[in-house]
CSV table of C-alpha atoms in Angstrom, one decimal:
chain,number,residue,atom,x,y,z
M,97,UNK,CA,46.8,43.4,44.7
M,98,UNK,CA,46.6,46.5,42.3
M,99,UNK,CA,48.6,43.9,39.4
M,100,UNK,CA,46.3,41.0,39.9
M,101,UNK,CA,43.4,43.2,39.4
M,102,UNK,CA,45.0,45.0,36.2
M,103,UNK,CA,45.9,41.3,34.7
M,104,UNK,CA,45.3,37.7,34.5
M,105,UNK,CA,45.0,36.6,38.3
M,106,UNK,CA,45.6,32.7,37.2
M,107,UNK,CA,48.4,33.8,35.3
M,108,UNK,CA,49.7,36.3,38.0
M,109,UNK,CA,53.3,34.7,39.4
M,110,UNK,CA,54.6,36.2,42.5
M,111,UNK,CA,58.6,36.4,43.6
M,112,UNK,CA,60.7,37.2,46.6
M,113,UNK,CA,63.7,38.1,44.6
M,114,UNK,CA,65.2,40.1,46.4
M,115,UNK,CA,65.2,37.7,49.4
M,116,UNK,CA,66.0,34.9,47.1
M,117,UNK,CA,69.1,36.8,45.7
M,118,UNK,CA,70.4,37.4,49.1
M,119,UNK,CA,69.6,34.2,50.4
M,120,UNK,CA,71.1,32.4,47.6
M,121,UNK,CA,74.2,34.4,46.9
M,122,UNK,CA,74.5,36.7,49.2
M,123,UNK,CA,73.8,39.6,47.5
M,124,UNK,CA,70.3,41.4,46.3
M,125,UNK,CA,72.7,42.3,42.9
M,126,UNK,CA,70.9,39.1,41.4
M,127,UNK,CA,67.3,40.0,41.9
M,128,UNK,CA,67.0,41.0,38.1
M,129,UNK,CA,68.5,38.1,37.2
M,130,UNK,CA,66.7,35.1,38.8
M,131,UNK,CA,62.9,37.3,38.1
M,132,UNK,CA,64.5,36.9,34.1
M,133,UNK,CA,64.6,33.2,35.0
M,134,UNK,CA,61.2,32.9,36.1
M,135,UNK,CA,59.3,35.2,33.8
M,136,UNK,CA,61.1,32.7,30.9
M,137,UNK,CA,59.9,29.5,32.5
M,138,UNK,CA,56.8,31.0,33.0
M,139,UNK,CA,56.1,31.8,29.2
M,140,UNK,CA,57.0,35.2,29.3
M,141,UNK,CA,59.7,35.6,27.2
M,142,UNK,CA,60.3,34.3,23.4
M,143,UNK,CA,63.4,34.0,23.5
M,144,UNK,CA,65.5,30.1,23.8
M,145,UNK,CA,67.2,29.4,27.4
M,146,UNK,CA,70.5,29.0,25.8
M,147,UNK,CA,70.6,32.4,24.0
M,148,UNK,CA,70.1,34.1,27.1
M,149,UNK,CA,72.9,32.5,29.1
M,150,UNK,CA,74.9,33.0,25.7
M,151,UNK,CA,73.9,36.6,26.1
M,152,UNK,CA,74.5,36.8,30.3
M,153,UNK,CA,78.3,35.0,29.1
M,154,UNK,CA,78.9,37.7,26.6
M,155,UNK,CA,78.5,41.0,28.5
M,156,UNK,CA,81.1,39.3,31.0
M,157,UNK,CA,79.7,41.2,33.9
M,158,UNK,CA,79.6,38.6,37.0
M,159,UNK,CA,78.4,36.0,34.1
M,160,UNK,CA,78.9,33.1,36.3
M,161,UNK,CA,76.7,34.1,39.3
M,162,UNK,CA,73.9,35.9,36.4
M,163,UNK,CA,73.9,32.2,35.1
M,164,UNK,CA,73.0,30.6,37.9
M,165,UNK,CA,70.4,33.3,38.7
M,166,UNK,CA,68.7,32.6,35.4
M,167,UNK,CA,68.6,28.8,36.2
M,168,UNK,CA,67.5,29.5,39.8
M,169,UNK,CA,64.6,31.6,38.6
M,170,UNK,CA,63.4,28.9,36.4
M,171,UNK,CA,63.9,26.2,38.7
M,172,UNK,CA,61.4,28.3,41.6
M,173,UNK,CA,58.4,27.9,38.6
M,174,UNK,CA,59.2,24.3,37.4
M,175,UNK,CA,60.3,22.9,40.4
M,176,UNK,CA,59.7,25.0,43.3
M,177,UNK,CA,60.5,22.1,46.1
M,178,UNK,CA,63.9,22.4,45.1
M,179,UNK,CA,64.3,25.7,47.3
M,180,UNK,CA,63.4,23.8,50.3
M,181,UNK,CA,65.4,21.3,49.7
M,182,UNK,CA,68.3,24.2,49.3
M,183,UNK,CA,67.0,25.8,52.3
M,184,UNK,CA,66.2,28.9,50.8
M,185,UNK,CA,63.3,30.6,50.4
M,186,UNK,CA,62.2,29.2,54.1
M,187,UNK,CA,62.6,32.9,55.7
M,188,UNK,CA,60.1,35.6,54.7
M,189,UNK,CA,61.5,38.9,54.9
M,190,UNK,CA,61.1,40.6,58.2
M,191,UNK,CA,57.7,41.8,59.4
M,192,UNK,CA,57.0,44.4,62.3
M,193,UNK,CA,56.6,42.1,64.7
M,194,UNK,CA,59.6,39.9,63.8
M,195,UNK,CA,62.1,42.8,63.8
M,196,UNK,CA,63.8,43.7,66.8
M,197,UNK,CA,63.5,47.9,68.0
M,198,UNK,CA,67.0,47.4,68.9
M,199,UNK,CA,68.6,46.1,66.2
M,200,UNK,CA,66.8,48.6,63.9
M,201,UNK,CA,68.3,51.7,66.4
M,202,UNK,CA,71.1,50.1,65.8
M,203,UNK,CA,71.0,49.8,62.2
M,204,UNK,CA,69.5,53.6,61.8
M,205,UNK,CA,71.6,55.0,64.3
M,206,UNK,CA,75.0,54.1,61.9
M,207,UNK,CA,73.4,55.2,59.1
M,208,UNK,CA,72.5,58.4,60.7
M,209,UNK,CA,76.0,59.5,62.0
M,210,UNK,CA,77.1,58.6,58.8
M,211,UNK,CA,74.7,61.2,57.2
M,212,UNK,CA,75.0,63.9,59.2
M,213,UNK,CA,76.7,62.9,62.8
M,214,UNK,CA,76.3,61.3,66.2
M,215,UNK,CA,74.0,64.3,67.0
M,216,UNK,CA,72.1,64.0,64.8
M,217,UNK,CA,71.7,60.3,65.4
M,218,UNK,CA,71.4,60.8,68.8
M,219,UNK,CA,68.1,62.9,68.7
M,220,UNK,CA,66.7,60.3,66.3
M,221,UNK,CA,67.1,57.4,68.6
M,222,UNK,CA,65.8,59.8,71.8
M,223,UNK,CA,62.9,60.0,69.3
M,224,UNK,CA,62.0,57.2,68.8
M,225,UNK,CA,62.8,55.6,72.3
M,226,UNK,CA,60.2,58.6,73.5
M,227,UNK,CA,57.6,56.8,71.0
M,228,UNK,CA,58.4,53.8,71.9
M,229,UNK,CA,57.5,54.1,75.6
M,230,UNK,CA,54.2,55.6,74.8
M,231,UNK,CA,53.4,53.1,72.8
M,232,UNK,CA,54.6,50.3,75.4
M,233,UNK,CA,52.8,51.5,78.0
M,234,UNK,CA,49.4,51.6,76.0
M,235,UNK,CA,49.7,48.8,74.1
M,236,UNK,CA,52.2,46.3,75.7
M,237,UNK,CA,54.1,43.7,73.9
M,238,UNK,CA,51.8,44.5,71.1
M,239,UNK,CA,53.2,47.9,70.0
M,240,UNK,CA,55.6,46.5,69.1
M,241,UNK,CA,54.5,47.1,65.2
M,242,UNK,CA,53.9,50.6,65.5
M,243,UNK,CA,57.1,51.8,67.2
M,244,UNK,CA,59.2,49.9,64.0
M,245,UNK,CA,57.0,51.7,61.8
M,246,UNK,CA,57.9,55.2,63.5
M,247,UNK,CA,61.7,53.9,63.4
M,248,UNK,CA,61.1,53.6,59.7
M,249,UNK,CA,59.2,56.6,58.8
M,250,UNK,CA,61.8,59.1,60.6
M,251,UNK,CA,64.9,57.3,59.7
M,252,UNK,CA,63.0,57.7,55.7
M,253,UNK,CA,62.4,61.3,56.1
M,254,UNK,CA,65.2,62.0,58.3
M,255,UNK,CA,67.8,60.6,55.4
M,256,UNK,CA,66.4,62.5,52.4
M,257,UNK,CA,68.5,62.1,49.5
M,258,UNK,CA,70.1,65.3,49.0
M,259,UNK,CA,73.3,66.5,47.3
M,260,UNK,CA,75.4,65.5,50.4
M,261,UNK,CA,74.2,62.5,50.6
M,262,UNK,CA,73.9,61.4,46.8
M,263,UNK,CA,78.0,62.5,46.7
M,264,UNK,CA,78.4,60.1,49.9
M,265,UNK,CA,76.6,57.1,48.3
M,266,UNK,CA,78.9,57.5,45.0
M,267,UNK,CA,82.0,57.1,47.1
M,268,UNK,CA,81.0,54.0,49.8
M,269,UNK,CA,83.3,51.6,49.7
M,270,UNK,CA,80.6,49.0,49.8
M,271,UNK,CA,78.6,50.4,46.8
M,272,UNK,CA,81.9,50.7,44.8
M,273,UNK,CA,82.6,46.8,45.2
M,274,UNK,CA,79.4,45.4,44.7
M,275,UNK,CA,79.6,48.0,41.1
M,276,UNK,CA,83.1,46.3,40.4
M,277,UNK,CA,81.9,42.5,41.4
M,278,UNK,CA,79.0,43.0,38.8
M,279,UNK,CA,80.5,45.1,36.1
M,280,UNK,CA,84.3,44.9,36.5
M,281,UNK,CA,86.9,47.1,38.2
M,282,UNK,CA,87.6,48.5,35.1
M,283,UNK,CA,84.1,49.5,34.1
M,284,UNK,CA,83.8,53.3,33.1
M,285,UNK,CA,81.6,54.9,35.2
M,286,UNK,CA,79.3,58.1,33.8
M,287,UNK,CA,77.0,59.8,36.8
M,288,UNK,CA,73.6,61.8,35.4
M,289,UNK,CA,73.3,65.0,37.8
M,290,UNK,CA,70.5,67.2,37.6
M,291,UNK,CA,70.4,69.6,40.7
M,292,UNK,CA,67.6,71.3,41.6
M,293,UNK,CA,70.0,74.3,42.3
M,294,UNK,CA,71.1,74.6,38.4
M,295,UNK,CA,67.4,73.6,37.5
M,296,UNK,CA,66.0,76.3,39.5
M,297,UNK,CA,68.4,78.8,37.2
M,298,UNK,CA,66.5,77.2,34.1
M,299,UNK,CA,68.7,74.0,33.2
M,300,UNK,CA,67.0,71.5,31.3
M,301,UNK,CA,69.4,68.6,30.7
M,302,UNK,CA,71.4,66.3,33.0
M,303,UNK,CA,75.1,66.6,33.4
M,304,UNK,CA,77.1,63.8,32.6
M,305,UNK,CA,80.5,63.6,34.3
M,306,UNK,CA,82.7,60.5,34.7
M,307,UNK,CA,85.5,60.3,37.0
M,308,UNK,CA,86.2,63.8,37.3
M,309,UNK,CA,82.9,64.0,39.6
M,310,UNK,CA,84.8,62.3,42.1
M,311,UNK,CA,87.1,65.4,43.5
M,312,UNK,CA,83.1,67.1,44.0
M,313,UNK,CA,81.6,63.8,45.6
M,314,UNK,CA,84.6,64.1,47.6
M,315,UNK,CA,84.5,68.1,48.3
M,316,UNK,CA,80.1,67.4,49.1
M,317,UNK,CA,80.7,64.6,51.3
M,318,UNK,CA,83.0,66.9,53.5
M,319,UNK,CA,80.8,69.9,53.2
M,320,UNK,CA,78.0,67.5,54.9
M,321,UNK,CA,77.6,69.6,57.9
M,322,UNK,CA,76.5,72.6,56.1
M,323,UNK,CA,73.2,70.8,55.5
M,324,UNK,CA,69.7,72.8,56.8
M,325,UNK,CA,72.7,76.2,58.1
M,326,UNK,CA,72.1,79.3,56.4
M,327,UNK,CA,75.2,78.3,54.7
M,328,UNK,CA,73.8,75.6,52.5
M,329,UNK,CA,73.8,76.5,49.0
M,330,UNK,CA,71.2,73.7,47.8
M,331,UNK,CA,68.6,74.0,51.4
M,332,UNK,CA,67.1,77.3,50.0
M,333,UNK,CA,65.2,75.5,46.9
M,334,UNK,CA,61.8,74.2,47.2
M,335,UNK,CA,62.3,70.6,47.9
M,336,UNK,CA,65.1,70.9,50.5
M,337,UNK,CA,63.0,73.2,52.4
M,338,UNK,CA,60.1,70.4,52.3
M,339,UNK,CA,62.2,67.5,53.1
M,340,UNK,CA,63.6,69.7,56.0
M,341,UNK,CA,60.1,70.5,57.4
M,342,UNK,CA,58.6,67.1,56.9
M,343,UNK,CA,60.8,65.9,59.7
M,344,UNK,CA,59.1,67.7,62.5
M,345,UNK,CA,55.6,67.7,60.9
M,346,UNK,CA,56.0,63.7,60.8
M,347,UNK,CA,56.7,64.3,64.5
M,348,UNK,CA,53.6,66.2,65.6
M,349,UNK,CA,51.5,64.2,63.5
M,350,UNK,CA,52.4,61.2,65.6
M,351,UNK,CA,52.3,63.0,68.7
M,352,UNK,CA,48.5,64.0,68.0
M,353,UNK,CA,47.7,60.3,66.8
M,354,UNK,CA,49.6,58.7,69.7
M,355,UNK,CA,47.1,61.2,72.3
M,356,UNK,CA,44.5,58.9,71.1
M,357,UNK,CA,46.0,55.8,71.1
M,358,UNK,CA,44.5,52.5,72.6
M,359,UNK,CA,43.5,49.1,71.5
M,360,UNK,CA,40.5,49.9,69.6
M,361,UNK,CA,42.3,52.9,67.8
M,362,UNK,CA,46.1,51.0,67.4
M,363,UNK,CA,44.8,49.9,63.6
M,364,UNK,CA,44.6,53.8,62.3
M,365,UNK,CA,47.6,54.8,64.5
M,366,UNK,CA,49.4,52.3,62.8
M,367,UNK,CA,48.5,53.7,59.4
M,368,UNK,CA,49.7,56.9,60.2
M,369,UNK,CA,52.8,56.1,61.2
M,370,UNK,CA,53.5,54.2,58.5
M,371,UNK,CA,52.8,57.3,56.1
M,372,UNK,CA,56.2,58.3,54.9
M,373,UNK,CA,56.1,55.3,52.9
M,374,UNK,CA,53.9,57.7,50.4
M,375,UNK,CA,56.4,60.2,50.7
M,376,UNK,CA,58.7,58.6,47.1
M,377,UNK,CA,60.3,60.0,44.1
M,378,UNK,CA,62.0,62.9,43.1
M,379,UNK,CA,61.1,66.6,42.7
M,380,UNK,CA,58.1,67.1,41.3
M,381,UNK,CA,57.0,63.5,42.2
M,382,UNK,CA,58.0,63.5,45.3
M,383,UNK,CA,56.1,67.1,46.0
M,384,UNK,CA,53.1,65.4,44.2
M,385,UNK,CA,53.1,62.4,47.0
M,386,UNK,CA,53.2,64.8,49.8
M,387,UNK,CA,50.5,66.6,49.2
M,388,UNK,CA,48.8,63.1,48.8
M,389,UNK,CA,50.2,61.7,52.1
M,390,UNK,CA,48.7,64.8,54.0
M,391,UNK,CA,45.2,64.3,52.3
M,392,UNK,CA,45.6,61.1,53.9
M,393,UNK,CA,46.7,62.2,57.0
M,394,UNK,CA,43.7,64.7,57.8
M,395,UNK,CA,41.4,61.4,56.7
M,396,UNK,CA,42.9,58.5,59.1
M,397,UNK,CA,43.0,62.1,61.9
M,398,UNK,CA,39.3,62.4,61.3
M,399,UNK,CA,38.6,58.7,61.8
M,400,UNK,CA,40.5,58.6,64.8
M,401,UNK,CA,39.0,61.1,66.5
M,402,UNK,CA,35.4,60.6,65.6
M,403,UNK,CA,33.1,59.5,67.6
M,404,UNK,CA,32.2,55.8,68.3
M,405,UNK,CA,28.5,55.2,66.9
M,406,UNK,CA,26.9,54.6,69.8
M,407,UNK,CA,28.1,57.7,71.7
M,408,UNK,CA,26.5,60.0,68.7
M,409,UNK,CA,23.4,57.7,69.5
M,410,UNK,CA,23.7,58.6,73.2
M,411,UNK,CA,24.1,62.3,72.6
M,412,UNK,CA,20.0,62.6,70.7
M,413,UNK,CA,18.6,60.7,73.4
M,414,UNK,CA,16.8,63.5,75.8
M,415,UNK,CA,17.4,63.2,79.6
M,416,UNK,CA,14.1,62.1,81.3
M,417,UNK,CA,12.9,63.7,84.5
């Protein structure tokens, strides 16, 4: 909304490319790819159709499937019934109400052990379950939209990207073959660090360490359970200590909201379950956005427990007699 209303509306093109990329080759590594395709058939870009395939064929990184993304994102603007013909592009990406509770437990739950471990997953799920049945029992079948949104927003602030973590991520085995499908096995590989540890002691600049980051990544991942102990050297710096707090504060914010849920109120419960989704970026960002998703919080509080018109009406009429 915030794009058509900065540009041309007519103009304005719109594209699932993530979706499409996964859809269409099984990966979301194409995404980039197939919106270059579409931006150039939509008069974007000055450049000729067969420079930019020449161009896709001469970096050599997954050229074949980067060549078809390019065509793909031109054919969705100049022939879009070509994607139902292909079958793709016929599924939307999931919405609250299409997602299943379990499968996203299920999903988060993995994610979590691998994180931290099956304790801390554990309390997670209990969490959410807990929510869950409140919101069941107040709502019905039609909760189902808020209790996702609570099994996202925990899972979000619950997984905060710290050093542990980012050092886990590097070595996934997943990660490091879709890097190798798209760029080659033998692709050098240079990592940009910038703790806030070492930029609390006054660092400026990022470190930039190829392979020999990998004994660390490996040494962090393994030092995993140190994370929020009084042993953790990176949980005493400003951020870690807000992402750690976050958690529970998430947790009694919903708590309050849910004490005043029902069918007339579900709209601004929703909306404040769904306020993590503020809580992105890094550092200074990232502290920015909280603050902002707390000034939010205290307004959708105040309209949910405000009263309804006509009570305030009630209360200035005198009793007779």
């Amino acid at each position: 909304t915030r794009v058509r209303r900065m540009t041309r509306d007519a103009d304005a093109l719109a594209l699932p490319a993530e979706t499409l990329a996964e859809q269409l080759f099984g990966s979301h590594l194409q995404a980039n790819m197939l919106l270059i395709g579409a931006a150039y058939q939509h008069g974007c870009l000055p450049l000729r159709a067969d420079s930019i395939e020449r161009a896709i064929e001469l970096n050599g990184a997954a050229a074949e499937s980067n060549v078809a993304a390019f065509r793909w994102g031109r054919a969705v603007v100049a022939r879009p019934e070509l994607l139902a013909e292909s079958g793709a592009g016929e599924r939307e990406p999931d919405s609250g109400h299409e997602r299943s509770l379990a499968d996203l437990l299920e999903r988060y739950e993995t994610e979590l052990v691998a994180y931290q471990d099956a304790g801390y997953a554990a309390g997670y799920a209990a969490d959410v379950q807990s929510v869950a049945a409140i919101v069941q029992e107040r709502l019905g079948a039609g909760g189902i939209e808020i209790a996702n949104a609570y099994a996202d927003g925990l899972y979000k602030l619950m997984a905060y990207k710290d050093e542990y973590e980012v050092a886990r991520l590097h070595l996934d085995v997943v990660e490091r073959a879709r890097r190798e499908a798209e760029f080659g096995a033998d692709a050098r590989v240079k990592v940009l660090l910038h703790p806030p540890l070492l930029r609390s002691l006054g660092m400026k600049r990022k470190l930039r360490v190829g392979r020999s980051a990998m004994p660390l990544f490996r040494v962090l991942r393994g030092s995993k359970r140190l994370r929020g102990t009084a042993f953790d050297p990176f949980g005493r710096t400003e951020i870690r200590r807000l992402e750690r707090a976050l958690i529970d504060e998430y947790r009694a914010l919903v708590a309050q909201a849910l004490d005043e849920l029902a069918p007339a109120t579900a709209a601004v419960v929703l909306q404040i379950v769904q306020l993590p989704d503020m809580v992105r970026g890094y550092e200074q960002v990232k502290l920015a956005n909280v603050e902002r998703m707390r000034e939010r919080a205290e307004e959708l509080l105040a309209q949910l427990t405000a009263p309804a018109a006509g009570e305030a009406v009630l209360e200035l009429i005198p009793a007779r007699g």
